[in-house]
Coordinates of C-alpha atoms in Angstrom, one line a residue:
M733 CA -93.3 -33.2 19.3
I734 CA -91.0 -32.4 16.3
T735 CA -87.4 -33.3 16.7
T736 CA -86.6 -34.5 13.1
L737 CA -87.8 -32.7 10.0
L738 CA -87.8 -34.0 6.4
V739 CA -87.8 -31.4 3.6
A740 CA -89.7 -32.8 0.6
N741 CA -88.0 -30.5 -1.8
R742 CA -84.6 -29.5 -3.3
G743 CA -82.4 -26.5 -4.1
E744 CA -82.7 -23.1 -2.4
I745 CA -85.8 -23.7 -0.4
A746 CA -84.6 -27.0 1.1
C747 CA -81.4 -25.3 2.2
R748 CA -83.3 -22.4 3.6
V749 CA -85.8 -24.5 5.6
M750 CA -82.9 -26.7 7.0
R751 CA -81.0 -23.6 8.1
T752 CA -83.8 -22.6 10.5
A753 CA -84.6 -26.2 11.5
K754 CA -81.0 -26.7 12.6
A755 CA -81.0 -23.3 14.5
M756 CA -84.0 -24.7 16.4
G757 CA -82.1 -27.9 17.3
L758 CA -83.9 -30.2 14.9
T759 CA -82.4 -33.0 12.9
T760 CA -82.8 -32.4 9.2
V761 CA -83.5 -35.0 6.5
A762 CA -83.0 -34.3 2.8
V763 CA -84.5 -36.4 -0.1
H764 CA -82.9 -36.4 -3.5
S765 CA -83.2 -37.8 -6.9
A766 CA -80.5 -40.0 -8.5
I767 CA -78.9 -37.0 -10.3
D768 CA -79.2 -34.8 -7.1
R769 CA -77.2 -37.1 -4.9
D770 CA -74.4 -34.5 -4.7
A771 CA -76.6 -31.4 -4.7
R772 CA -76.1 -28.8 -2.0
H773 CA -79.3 -29.5 -0.1
A774 CA -78.3 -33.2 0.1
R775 CA -74.8 -32.3 1.3
E776 CA -76.1 -30.0 4.1
A777 CA -78.7 -32.3 5.6
D778 CA -78.0 -34.4 8.7
I779 CA -79.6 -37.4 7.0
R780 CA -80.2 -38.0 3.3
V781 CA -82.5 -40.4 1.5
D782 CA -82.1 -41.4 -2.2
L783 CA -85.5 -41.4 -4.0
G784 CA -84.0 -42.6 -7.3
G785 CA -85.1 -41.5 -10.8
A786 CA -84.4 -38.1 -12.5
K787 CA -87.6 -36.4 -13.5
P788 CA -89.8 -35.0 -10.7
A789 CA -92.5 -37.7 -11.5
E790 CA -89.9 -40.3 -10.6
S791 CA -88.7 -38.7 -7.4
Y792 CA -89.9 -35.5 -5.8
L793 CA -93.5 -36.1 -6.8
M794 CA -93.7 -39.7 -5.5
I795 CA -95.8 -39.5 -2.4
D796 CA -95.2 -43.1 -1.3
K797 CA -91.5 -42.7 -1.5
L798 CA -91.5 -39.4 0.5
I799 CA -93.5 -40.9 3.3
A800 CA -91.4 -44.0 3.4
A801 CA -88.3 -41.8 3.6
A802 CA -89.8 -39.9 6.5
K803 CA -90.5 -43.1 8.4
A804 CA -87.1 -44.6 7.6
S805 CA -85.3 -41.5 8.8
G806 CA -87.3 -41.1 12.0
A807 CA -88.8 -37.8 10.9
Q808 CA -92.1 -36.8 12.7
A809 CA -92.8 -33.9 10.2
I810 CA -92.5 -33.0 6.6
H811 CA -92.0 -29.5 5.1
P812 CA -93.1 -29.4 1.4
G813 CA -91.2 -26.2 0.5
Y814 CA -92.7 -24.6 -2.6
G815 CA -93.5 -26.2 -6.0
F816 CA -93.7 -29.9 -6.4
L817 CA -96.3 -31.3 -3.9
S818 CA -96.5 -28.2 -1.7
E819 CA -100.1 -27.5 -2.7
N820 CA -101.2 -31.0 -3.2
A821 CA -104.1 -32.0 -0.9
E822 CA -103.5 -35.7 -1.5
F823 CA -100.0 -35.3 -0.2
A824 CA -101.2 -33.5 3.0
R825 CA -103.8 -36.3 3.6
A826 CA -101.3 -39.0 3.0
I827 CA -98.9 -37.4 5.6
E828 CA -101.7 -37.1 8.1
G829 CA -102.8 -40.7 7.4
A830 CA -99.3 -41.9 8.1
G831 CA -99.3 -40.3 11.5
L832 CA -96.9 -37.5 10.5
I833 CA -97.2 -33.7 10.7
F834 CA -97.5 -31.6 7.6
L835 CA -96.0 -28.2 7.8
G836 CA -98.8 -26.6 5.9
P837 CA -102.6 -26.0 6.0
P838 CA -105.2 -28.7 6.3
A839 CA -106.0 -30.7 3.1
S840 CA -109.4 -29.1 3.1
A841 CA -107.9 -25.7 2.8
I842 CA -105.6 -26.8 0.0
D843 CA -108.7 -28.3 -1.8
A844 CA -110.5 -24.9 -1.4
M845 CA -107.7 -22.6 -2.4
G846 CA -105.1 -24.9 -4.1
S847 CA -107.4 -25.0 -7.1
K848 CA -107.7 -21.6 -8.7
S849 CA -111.2 -22.4 -9.9
A850 CA -112.4 -23.4 -6.5
A851 CA -110.8 -20.3 -4.9
K852 CA -112.4 -18.0 -7.4
A853 CA -115.9 -19.5 -6.7
L854 CA -115.3 -19.2 -3.0
M855 CA -114.2 -15.5 -3.3
E856 CA -117.2 -14.8 -5.5
K857 CA -119.5 -16.0 -2.8
A858 CA -117.6 -13.9 -0.2
G859 CA -118.1 -10.8 -2.4
V860 CA -114.4 -10.3 -3.2
P861 CA -113.9 -8.6 -6.6
L862 CA -112.8 -11.1 -9.4
V863 CA -111.4 -10.7 -12.8
P864 CA -113.9 -11.9 -15.4
G865 CA -113.3 -15.5 -16.4
Y866 CA -114.3 -19.1 -16.7
H867 CA -113.5 -21.4 -13.8
G868 CA -115.7 -24.4 -14.5
E869 CA -115.1 -28.2 -14.6
A870 CA -115.5 -28.7 -18.4
Q871 CA -112.0 -28.8 -20.0
D872 CA -112.6 -29.3 -23.7
V873 CA -111.3 -26.8 -26.2
E874 CA -114.8 -25.8 -27.3
T875 CA -115.7 -24.7 -23.8
F876 CA -112.6 -22.5 -23.6
L877 CA -113.2 -21.1 -27.1
A878 CA -116.7 -20.1 -26.1
A879 CA -115.6 -18.6 -22.8
A880 CA -112.8 -16.7 -24.4
E881 CA -115.1 -15.2 -27.0
Q882 CA -117.5 -14.1 -24.3
I883 CA -114.7 -12.6 -22.1
G884 CA -112.9 -11.0 -25.1
Y885 CA -109.3 -11.4 -26.2
P886 CA -106.6 -11.3 -25.0
V887 CA -107.2 -14.0 -22.4
L888 CA -104.9 -15.8 -19.9
L889 CA -104.9 -19.5 -19.6
K890 CA -103.8 -20.7 -16.1
A891 CA -103.4 -24.1 -14.5
T892 CA -105.9 -24.5 -11.6
A893 CA -103.2 -26.2 -9.5
G894 CA -99.8 -24.7 -8.7
G895 CA -98.1 -21.6 -9.9
G896 CA -94.8 -20.1 -10.9
G897 CA -95.8 -19.4 -14.4
K898 CA -96.1 -23.1 -15.2
G899 CA -99.1 -23.9 -17.3
M900 CA -99.8 -20.3 -18.1
K901 CA -100.3 -18.8 -21.6
V902 CA -101.5 -15.5 -22.9
V903 CA -103.6 -15.9 -26.0
E904 CA -104.1 -12.9 -28.2
R905 CA -106.5 -14.4 -30.9
E906 CA -108.8 -17.3 -31.3
A907 CA -106.6 -19.1 -33.9
D908 CA -103.9 -19.6 -31.2
L909 CA -106.1 -20.9 -28.3
A910 CA -106.3 -24.6 -29.1
E911 CA -102.5 -25.0 -29.4
A912 CA -101.9 -22.8 -26.3
L913 CA -104.4 -24.8 -24.3
Q914 CA -102.8 -28.2 -25.2
S915 CA -99.3 -26.9 -24.3
A916 CA -100.5 -25.3 -21.0
Q917 CA -102.3 -28.6 -20.0
R918 CA -99.1 -30.6 -20.7
E919 CA -97.0 -28.2 -18.6
A920 CA -99.5 -28.3 -15.8
Q921 CA -99.6 -32.1 -15.8
S922 CA -95.8 -32.4 -15.8
S923 CA -95.3 -29.9 -13.0
F924 CA -98.3 -30.6 -10.7
G925 CA -99.9 -33.8 -11.9
D926 CA -103.1 -31.9 -12.7
S927 CA -103.9 -30.6 -16.2
R928 CA -107.1 -28.7 -15.4
M929 CA -107.2 -25.1 -16.6
L930 CA -109.1 -21.9 -16.2
V931 CA -109.3 -18.8 -18.4
E932 CA -109.7 -15.2 -17.5
K933 CA -109.5 -11.7 -19.0
Y934 CA -105.9 -10.6 -19.4
V935 CA -105.8 -7.3 -17.5
R936 CA -103.2 -4.9 -19.0
K937 CA -100.8 -2.8 -16.8
P938 CA -101.9 -4.2 -13.4
R939 CA -99.7 -4.3 -10.4
H940 CA -99.2 -7.7 -8.6
V941 CA -99.6 -7.1 -4.9
E942 CA -99.9 -10.0 -2.5
I943 CA -100.6 -10.3 1.2
Q944 CA -98.7 -12.6 3.5
V945 CA -101.1 -14.3 6.0
F946 CA -100.4 -16.5 8.9
A947 CA -102.8 -18.6 11.0
D948 CA -102.4 -20.9 14.0
Q949 CA -104.5 -23.8 15.3
H950 CA -106.4 -21.6 17.7
A951 CA -108.5 -19.6 15.2
S952 CA -106.0 -16.6 15.2
C953 CA -105.0 -15.2 11.8
L954 CA -103.1 -12.0 10.9
Y955 CA -101.5 -10.4 7.9
L956 CA -97.8 -9.5 7.8
N957 CA -98.0 -6.6 5.4
E958 CA -97.8 -6.9 1.6
R959 CA -95.3 -7.5 -1.2
D960 CA -95.2 -6.0 -4.7
C961 CA -94.2 -8.7 -7.3
S962 CA -95.0 -6.8 -10.5
I963 CA -91.6 -7.2 -12.2
Q964 CA -92.2 -10.5 -14.1
R965 CA -91.1 -12.3 -17.2
R966 CA -92.9 -15.2 -18.8
H967 CA -95.5 -14.8 -16.0
Q968 CA -92.8 -15.6 -13.4
K969 CA -91.7 -13.2 -10.7
V970 CA -88.2 -11.7 -11.1
V971 CA -88.1 -8.9 -8.5
E972 CA -90.2 -8.6 -5.3
E973 CA -90.2 -6.0 -2.6
A974 CA -91.9 -5.1 0.6
P975 CA -93.8 -3.1 1.4
A976 CA -95.5 -2.2 -1.9
P977 CA -94.4 1.3 -3.0
G978 CA -97.1 3.9 -2.8
L979 CA -99.7 1.8 -1.0
S980 CA -101.7 3.9 1.5
P981 CA -102.2 2.6 5.0
E982 CA -106.0 2.4 4.3
L983 CA -105.5 0.3 1.1
R984 CA -103.0 -2.0 3.0
R985 CA -105.5 -2.5 5.7
A986 CA -108.4 -3.2 3.2
M987 CA -106.3 -5.8 1.3
G988 CA -104.9 -7.3 4.5
E989 CA -108.4 -7.7 6.0
A990 CA -109.7 -9.2 2.8
A991 CA -106.9 -11.8 2.8
V992 CA -107.5 -12.7 6.4
K993 CA -111.2 -13.1 5.8
A994 CA -110.3 -15.5 2.9
A995 CA -108.0 -17.5 5.1
Q996 CA -110.5 -17.8 8.0
A997 CA -113.3 -18.8 5.6
I998 CA -111.5 -22.1 4.9
G999 CA -110.1 -22.8 8.3
Y1000 CA -106.6 -22.0 7.2
V1001 CA -103.5 -22.9 9.3
G1002 CA -99.9 -21.9 8.7
A1003 CA -98.2 -19.6 6.1
G1004 CA -100.2 -18.5 3.0
T1005 CA -100.3 -15.8 0.5
V1006 CA -103.4 -14.1 -1.1
E1007 CA -102.5 -12.5 -4.5
F1008 CA -104.3 -9.6 -5.9
L1009 CA -104.2 -7.5 -9.1
L1010 CA -104.1 -3.8 -8.2
D1011 CA -105.1 -1.3 -10.9
A1012 CA -104.2 2.4 -11.1
R1013 CA -107.4 3.5 -9.4
G1014 CA -106.6 1.5 -6.3
E1015 CA -109.2 -1.3 -7.0
F1016 CA -108.0 -4.8 -6.3
F1017 CA -109.1 -8.1 -7.7
F1018 CA -108.5 -11.6 -6.2
M1019 CA -106.3 -13.8 -8.3
E1020 CA -105.4 -16.8 -6.2
M1021 CA -104.2 -18.0 -2.8
N1022 CA -101.0 -19.9 -2.5
T1023 CA -101.3 -22.3 0.4
R1024 CA -97.6 -22.5 1.1
L1025 CA -94.5 -20.5 1.9
Q1026 CA -93.7 -18.2 -1.1
V1027 CA -90.3 -17.8 -2.8
E1028 CA -90.4 -14.2 -1.9
H1029 CA -91.0 -14.6 1.8
P1030 CA -87.5 -13.2 2.7
V1031 CA -88.6 -9.6 2.0
T1032 CA -91.4 -10.0 4.5
E1033 CA -88.9 -11.4 7.0
A1034 CA -86.6 -8.4 6.4
I1035 CA -89.3 -5.7 7.1
T1036 CA -90.8 -7.6 10.1
G1037 CA -87.7 -9.2 11.7
L1038 CA -89.6 -12.5 11.8
D1039 CA -88.6 -16.0 10.8
L1040 CA -91.6 -17.5 8.9
V1041 CA -90.1 -21.0 8.8
A1042 CA -89.7 -20.9 12.6
W1043 CA -93.3 -19.8 12.8
Q1044 CA -94.4 -22.7 10.6
I1045 CA -92.6 -25.2 12.9
R1046 CA -94.1 -23.6 16.1
V1047 CA -97.6 -23.5 14.6
A1048 CA -97.3 -27.2 13.6
R1049 CA -96.4 -28.0 17.2
G1050 CA -99.6 -26.3 18.3
E1051 CA -98.2 -23.1 19.6
P1052 CA -100.2 -19.9 19.2
L1053 CA -99.1 -16.9 17.1
P1054 CA -96.7 -14.9 19.3
I1055 CA -98.0 -11.4 18.3
S1056 CA -101.3 -9.7 17.5
Q1057 CA -102.2 -7.7 14.4
D1058 CA -101.4 -4.3 15.8
Q1059 CA -97.9 -5.7 16.9
V1060 CA -96.8 -6.6 13.4
P1061 CA -93.7 -4.6 12.6
L1062 CA -93.1 -2.7 9.4
I1063 CA -89.5 -1.5 9.4
G1064 CA -87.7 -0.1 6.4
H1065 CA -87.8 -1.6 2.9
A1066 CA -86.6 -4.8 1.3
I1067 CA -86.0 -5.9 -2.3
E1068 CA -85.3 -9.4 -3.6
V1069 CA -84.2 -10.6 -7.0
R1070 CA -84.2 -14.2 -8.3
L1071 CA -81.0 -15.4 -9.9
Y1072 CA -81.9 -17.8 -12.7
A1073 CA -79.8 -20.0 -15.0
E1074 CA -81.3 -18.8 -18.2
D1075 CA -80.5 -16.8 -21.3
P1076 CA -82.3 -13.4 -21.4
D1077 CA -81.1 -12.9 -25.0
N1078 CA -82.9 -16.0 -26.1
D1079 CA -86.4 -15.4 -24.7
F1080 CA -85.2 -16.3 -21.2
L1081 CA -84.8 -20.0 -22.1
P1082 CA -83.4 -22.1 -19.2
A1083 CA -79.7 -22.8 -19.3
T1084 CA -77.9 -26.0 -18.1
G1085 CA -74.3 -26.9 -17.4
T1086 CA -71.7 -26.8 -14.8
L1087 CA -71.2 -23.8 -12.4
D1088 CA -67.5 -23.4 -13.1
L1089 CA -67.5 -20.1 -11.2
Y1090 CA -70.0 -19.2 -8.4
R1091 CA -69.2 -16.5 -5.9
E1092 CA -71.9 -14.8 -3.7
S1093 CA -71.8 -11.3 -2.5
A1094 CA -70.2 -10.5 0.9
A1095 CA -72.4 -10.8 4.0
G1096 CA -73.2 -7.7 6.1
P1097 CA -76.0 -5.7 7.5
G1098 CA -79.1 -5.6 5.3
R1099 CA -77.6 -8.3 3.0
R1100 CA -78.9 -11.8 2.6
V1101 CA -78.4 -14.5 0.0
D1102 CA -80.6 -17.7 -0.1
S1103 CA -79.1 -20.1 -2.6
G1104 CA -79.2 -23.8 -3.3
V1105 CA -76.0 -24.3 -5.3
A1106 CA -72.2 -24.0 -5.0
E1107 CA -69.3 -23.8 -7.3
G1108 CA -68.9 -27.0 -9.3
D1109 CA -72.5 -28.0 -9.1
Q1110 CA -74.5 -29.1 -12.1
V1111 CA -77.6 -27.3 -13.3
S1112 CA -80.0 -30.0 -14.5
P1113 CA -82.6 -29.7 -17.2
F1114 CA -85.1 -31.5 -15.0
Y1115 CA -85.8 -28.9 -12.4
D1116 CA -86.6 -25.2 -12.0
P1117 CA -83.5 -23.1 -13.0
M1118 CA -83.4 -20.8 -10.0
L1119 CA -80.0 -20.7 -8.4
G1120 CA -80.8 -18.4 -5.5
K1121 CA -82.1 -15.1 -4.3
L1122 CA -80.4 -11.9 -3.3
I1123 CA -82.2 -9.8 -0.7
A1124 CA -81.3 -6.3 0.4
W1125 CA -82.8 -4.3 3.2
G1126 CA -82.6 -0.6 3.8
E1127 CA -84.2 2.1 6.0
N1128 CA -85.9 3.3 2.8
R1129 CA -86.4 1.9 -0.7
E1130 CA -83.5 3.8 -2.3
E1131 CA -81.1 2.5 0.3
A1132 CA -82.3 -1.1 -0.3
R1133 CA -82.0 -0.6 -4.1
L1134 CA -78.5 0.7 -4.0
R1135 CA -77.4 -2.0 -1.6
L1136 CA -78.9 -4.6 -3.9
L1137 CA -77.0 -3.2 -6.9
A1138 CA -73.8 -3.5 -4.9
M1139 CA -74.6 -7.1 -4.1
L1140 CA -75.3 -7.9 -7.8
D1141 CA -71.9 -6.3 -8.6
E1142 CA -70.2 -8.6 -6.2
T1143 CA -71.8 -11.8 -7.5
W1144 CA -69.9 -14.0 -10.0
V1145 CA -71.4 -16.8 -12.0
G1146 CA -69.6 -18.5 -14.9
G1147 CA -70.0 -21.7 -16.9
V1148 CA -73.8 -21.3 -17.2
R1149 CA -75.8 -18.3 -18.7
T1150 CA -77.7 -16.4 -16.1
N1151 CA -79.9 -13.3 -15.8
L1152 CA -77.4 -11.6 -13.5
A1153 CA -76.6 -8.7 -15.9
F1154 CA -80.3 -8.4 -16.7
L1155 CA -81.2 -8.0 -13.0
R1156 CA -78.6 -5.2 -12.7
R1157 CA -80.2 -3.4 -15.6
V1158 CA -83.7 -3.8 -14.0
V1159 CA -82.8 -2.6 -10.5
G1160 CA -80.6 0.2 -12.0
H1161 CA -83.3 1.4 -14.4
P1162 CA -84.6 5.0 -13.7
A1163 CA -88.2 3.7 -13.9
F1164 CA -87.6 1.1 -11.3
A1165 CA -85.9 3.7 -9.1
A1166 CA -89.0 5.8 -9.5
A1167 CA -91.2 2.8 -8.5
E1168 CA -93.1 2.9 -11.8
L1169 CA -94.2 -0.7 -11.4
D1170 CA -96.6 -2.9 -13.2
T1171 CA -96.6 -6.4 -14.8
G1172 CA -95.7 -4.9 -18.2
F1173 CA -92.4 -3.3 -16.9
I1174 CA -90.0 -5.6 -18.7
P1175 CA -91.7 -5.5 -22.2
R1176 CA -92.2 -1.8 -21.9
H1177 CA -88.5 -1.1 -21.2
E1178 CA -87.2 -3.9 -23.3
P1179 CA -84.8 -1.7 -25.3
D1180 CA -83.0 -0.7 -22.1
L1181 CA -83.1 -4.1 -20.4
M1182 CA -82.2 -6.4 -23.2
R1183 CA -78.8 -6.1 -24.7
T1184 CA -78.3 -6.8 -28.5
P1185 CA -75.6 -9.4 -28.9
G1186 CA -73.0 -8.3 -31.4
E1187 CA -69.3 -8.6 -32.2
L1188 CA -67.0 -7.7 -29.4
P1189 CA -64.9 -4.6 -30.1
D1190 CA -61.2 -4.3 -30.5
D1191 CA -60.6 -2.7 -27.1
F1192 CA -62.4 -5.7 -25.5
W1193 CA -60.0 -8.1 -27.2
Q1194 CA -57.0 -6.0 -26.3
Q1195 CA -57.9 -5.9 -22.6
A1196 CA -58.8 -9.6 -22.6
G1197 CA -55.4 -10.5 -24.2
E1198 CA -53.4 -8.5 -21.7
L1199 CA -55.3 -9.9 -18.7
F1200 CA -55.2 -13.4 -20.1
V1201 CA -51.4 -13.2 -20.3
Q1202 CA -51.0 -11.5 -16.9
T1203 CA -53.1 -14.2 -15.1
E1204 CA -51.7 -17.2 -16.9
P1205 CA -49.9 -19.6 -14.5
A1206 CA -46.1 -19.6 -14.9
K1207 CA -44.7 -22.5 -16.8
I1208 CA -41.5 -24.1 -15.4
R1209 CA -39.4 -26.7 -17.2
E1210 CA -38.0 -29.2 -14.7
D1211 CA -35.0 -29.9 -16.9
D1212 CA -34.1 -26.2 -17.1
L1213 CA -35.6 -24.0 -14.4
H1214 CA -34.2 -20.9 -16.2
S1215 CA -35.2 -21.8 -19.7
P1216 CA -36.2 -18.6 -21.7
W1217 CA -38.6 -20.8 -23.7
A1218 CA -40.8 -21.3 -20.7
K1219 CA -41.2 -17.6 -20.0
R1220 CA -44.1 -15.5 -21.3
D1221 CA -42.0 -12.3 -21.7
G1222 CA -42.3 -11.8 -25.4
L1223 CA -38.5 -11.9 -26.0
R1224 CA -37.5 -11.2 -29.6
F1225 CA -33.8 -10.6 -30.3
G1226 CA -33.2 -7.2 -31.7
M1227 CA -36.9 -6.4 -31.7
P1228 CA -39.5 -5.1 -29.2
A1229 CA -40.9 -7.7 -26.9
R1230 CA -44.3 -8.8 -28.1
I1231 CA -46.7 -11.7 -27.3
G1232 CA -49.4 -13.1 -29.6
V1233 CA -52.3 -14.9 -27.9
H1234 CA -55.2 -16.5 -29.8
L1235 CA -58.5 -16.2 -27.8
Q1236 CA -62.1 -17.2 -28.2
C1237 CA -65.3 -15.8 -26.6
N1238 CA -68.9 -16.3 -27.5
R1239 CA -68.1 -18.2 -30.7
E1240 CA -65.8 -15.4 -31.8
S1241 CA -62.0 -15.7 -32.0
R1242 CA -59.2 -13.2 -32.3
L1243 CA -55.4 -13.2 -32.5
V1244 CA -54.3 -10.5 -30.0
R1245 CA -50.8 -9.0 -30.1
I1246 CA -49.5 -7.4 -27.0
D1247 CA -46.5 -5.0 -26.8
V1248 CA -45.0 -6.1 -23.5
A1249 CA -42.8 -3.0 -23.1
A1250 CA -45.6 -0.6 -23.6
N1251 CA -47.9 -2.7 -21.5
R1252 CA -45.4 -2.7 -18.6
S1253 CA -44.4 1.0 -18.9
E1254 CA -45.5 3.4 -16.2
R1255 CA -48.5 5.5 -17.3
V1256 CA -49.3 8.9 -15.8
P1257 CA -52.9 8.6 -14.5
S1258 CA -55.4 11.0 -16.0
N1259 CA -59.1 10.6 -15.4
P1260 CA -60.0 8.1 -12.7
S1261 CA -61.1 4.7 -14.2
R1262 CA -62.8 1.7 -12.7
Q1263 CA -60.8 -1.4 -12.2
P1264 CA -61.8 -4.2 -14.5
K1265 CA -63.9 -7.0 -12.9
V1266 CA -61.8 -10.0 -13.7
I1267 CA -61.0 -13.5 -12.3
R1268 CA -59.0 -16.4 -13.6
K1269 CA -60.4 -19.9 -13.1
D1270 CA -58.2 -22.6 -14.4
Q1271 CA -58.0 -22.1 -18.2
T1272 CA -60.8 -19.6 -18.4
L1273 CA -60.6 -15.8 -17.8
Y1274 CA -63.8 -14.2 -16.7
L1275 CA -64.0 -10.5 -17.6
E1276 CA -67.0 -8.2 -17.2
W1277 CA -67.7 -6.1 -20.2
N1278 CA -70.6 -3.7 -20.4
G1279 CA -72.2 -5.4 -17.5
E1280 CA -71.9 -8.9 -18.9
L1281 CA -69.5 -11.5 -17.6
Q1282 CA -67.6 -12.9 -20.6
A1283 CA -65.7 -16.3 -20.6
I1284 CA -62.5 -16.2 -22.5
T1285 CA -60.4 -19.2 -23.3
A1286 CA -57.5 -20.1 -25.6
F1287 CA -58.7 -20.7 -29.2
D1288 CA -59.1 -24.4 -30.0
P1289 CA -58.8 -24.9 -33.8
I1290 CA -59.9 -28.5 -33.8
A1291 CA -63.2 -27.8 -31.9
D1292 CA -63.8 -24.9 -34.3
V1293 CA -63.5 -27.2 -37.3
E1294 CA -65.9 -29.7 -35.7
A1295 CA -68.5 -27.0 -35.0
S1296 CA -68.3 -25.8 -38.6
Q1297 CA -69.1 -29.3 -39.9
Q1298 CA -72.5 -29.6 -38.2
H1299 CA -75.6 -30.0 -40.3
H1300 CA -76.3 -26.9 -42.3
G1301 CA -79.9 -25.7 -42.1
G1302 CA -80.4 -27.8 -39.0
L1303 CA -82.5 -26.6 -36.0
T1304 CA -80.8 -27.5 -32.8
A1305 CA -81.9 -27.9 -29.2
P1306 CA -81.4 -24.7 -27.2
M1307 CA -80.9 -26.6 -24.0
N1308 CA -80.9 -30.2 -22.5
G1309 CA -84.4 -31.6 -22.2
S1310 CA -86.8 -34.2 -23.5
I1311 CA -88.9 -34.2 -26.7
V1312 CA -92.6 -34.2 -25.9
R1313 CA -94.0 -33.6 -29.4
V1314 CA -92.7 -34.0 -33.0
L1315 CA -95.1 -32.2 -35.3
V1316 CA -93.4 -32.8 -38.7
E1317 CA -92.0 -35.6 -40.9
A1318 CA -89.5 -35.8 -43.7
G1319 CA -90.8 -34.3 -47.0
Q1320 CA -93.3 -32.0 -45.3
S1321 CA -93.5 -28.4 -46.4
V1322 CA -93.7 -25.9 -43.5
E1323 CA -94.3 -22.1 -43.3
A1324 CA -92.1 -19.7 -41.4
G1325 CA -92.9 -19.7 -37.7
A1326 CA -94.5 -23.2 -37.8
T1327 CA -93.8 -25.3 -34.7
L1328 CA -91.7 -28.3 -35.6
V1329 CA -90.8 -29.8 -32.2
V1330 CA -91.8 -29.2 -28.6
L1331 CA -89.1 -29.5 -26.0
E1332 CA -89.6 -29.8 -22.3
A1333 CA -86.9 -28.5 -20.0
M1334 CA -87.1 -27.1 -16.4
K1335 CA -90.8 -28.1 -16.3
M1336 CA -91.6 -25.7 -19.1
E1337 CA -92.4 -26.3 -22.8
H1338 CA -90.4 -24.6 -25.5
S1339 CA -91.4 -24.6 -29.2
I1340 CA -88.7 -25.1 -31.9
R1341 CA -90.1 -23.1 -34.9
A1342 CA -89.1 -22.8 -38.5
A1343 CA -87.1 -19.6 -39.1
E1344 CA -88.3 -19.5 -42.7
A1345 CA -90.5 -21.5 -45.1
G1346 CA -89.0 -24.8 -46.4
V1347 CA -89.2 -28.5 -46.7
V1348 CA -88.3 -30.9 -43.9
K1349 CA -85.3 -32.9 -45.1
A1350 CA -84.8 -35.1 -42.0
V1351 CA -86.1 -35.5 -38.4
Y1352 CA -83.4 -36.6 -35.9
C1353 CA -85.5 -37.0 -32.8
A1354 CA -88.6 -38.8 -31.5
E1355 CA -91.1 -38.2 -28.7
G1356 CA -89.6 -39.2 -25.4
D1357 CA -86.0 -38.8 -26.4
M1358 CA -83.6 -37.1 -24.0
I1359 CA -81.4 -34.7 -25.9
S1360 CA -78.5 -32.4 -25.2
E1361 CA -78.0 -28.8 -25.9
G1362 CA -76.8 -28.3 -29.5
T1363 CA -78.3 -31.6 -30.8
T1364 CA -79.7 -31.2 -34.3
L1365 CA -83.5 -32.0 -34.2
V1366 CA -84.8 -31.2 -37.6
E1367 CA -83.0 -30.3 -40.9
L1368 CA -84.7 -28.0 -43.4
E1369 CA -84.0 -27.0 -46.9

């Protein structure tokens, strides 16, 4: 019997699981780290348990703490979400050993499929086509060098545990393999507690098509159609849709039956996903099986009308699957995008800070938003930077696409850089509209998708100035309610009314002069024009310009002087994080492009490289240091 459910996760997935659990009448328990005590998932739970710590290794990856939290709160079952310990067999065994229910597959299935190497070996025996690669136990660099030479470059290094692009590196040449292997191993260890790697041939221009499978405890297993997840950046999915465009019923059946066969071979129970690479000829190759609920499960729910979390709970209770394979619905089309706190203009580096502005699109038919944040929340450097997901359904793909574009237009995020405008450009691109999909979509269309930051034009500043003044709160002097000096009407005796306002945006500043009389005068409308997308939040004006939301504030001359006095020639941290490696010392000569410091943030490693050749004048950080965005790390001359 399950009456109380603990969610061993955070953010969007924790909120999503608790939503269904509450609808089924269950009591929900959230766990949180010390810095997540005010996070949305903790606020929404019926019961919350503080795990302490900040990094995942101190909180969400602590098996003993999670089981103790379940027992203390009276939970009979634990849902692992995705990421963290969701594909950790030791966690599943510990839950079972504690007399609790794990909302996932048996530990034996995680052992078989949770390791990419073990899964490849199993599929090879079953006769499922594989991409050429090395999946052995030896983990030394010499073994990987030999395997890569035999496979042929480029190759793809992948962590055998986990997913989400963590511990994954493309290596184009032999000289880069050793450094890439070490970095991937550190990422894998940090994210999953397992540094083992595999290497395989990097297949160019494939589609990423995955099959959602579901099995109960009574030997019944079926597939719930497929998803196309080909739009990716840094090996992480950005856009997912169901069903996969252009897939014939015969190919869907072949891939689905292969996925079910894989699940049944290991005695699978619960929700799982079998991922394939699909080439232009219609041949598919097994990549891996994720033994958990996927981030993109909402698009499957949208085209089937099923609640997969509810299915997980019922299957964990011992109930049989409620339908058979021929009863699985496939209705319409659904597309999902992942909203990340990241900077697309800076190689998609994660962003941190406060969500000063966060407004989701309006609810309605075919519209769904799964998020884990709210306005005012902090985006931490310790966890994955996904804020939420926008899901649109339509009777056909184009209807879903247009609905999703409308949802993106209605979404507001300020205070933290996001990929919101980038998502608009992807979904609105003609090639995406034509379903010309493969994993190279983003690099191939980079000129269209990536904006080139430049100086903001005069008409931007003029519009920003007018709107800044119009939305500025009225100032009232208590000693003289009718004082002309408290009014922003631009009064000048004997001269036209004019206002000057000094603004700053994106490290630019401009003194804008506004002719009040001309601005207020009635203008005869000519061609129809779109109303500016603008909102005032306290002292900041948010204005959309060419698809990007710009934050405009009054110019602060003191802050400007302080910024100009920072170290010249210094290399600064692009985000909050921790220093994992310092590779140089004072007095050392370096070449352009050399890695100086490796920074870990959002469970990913980021290399700080020399922009040009020079000599290290000073090093201002050490391994293990926690640093803030903008901190000078190394000074070059």
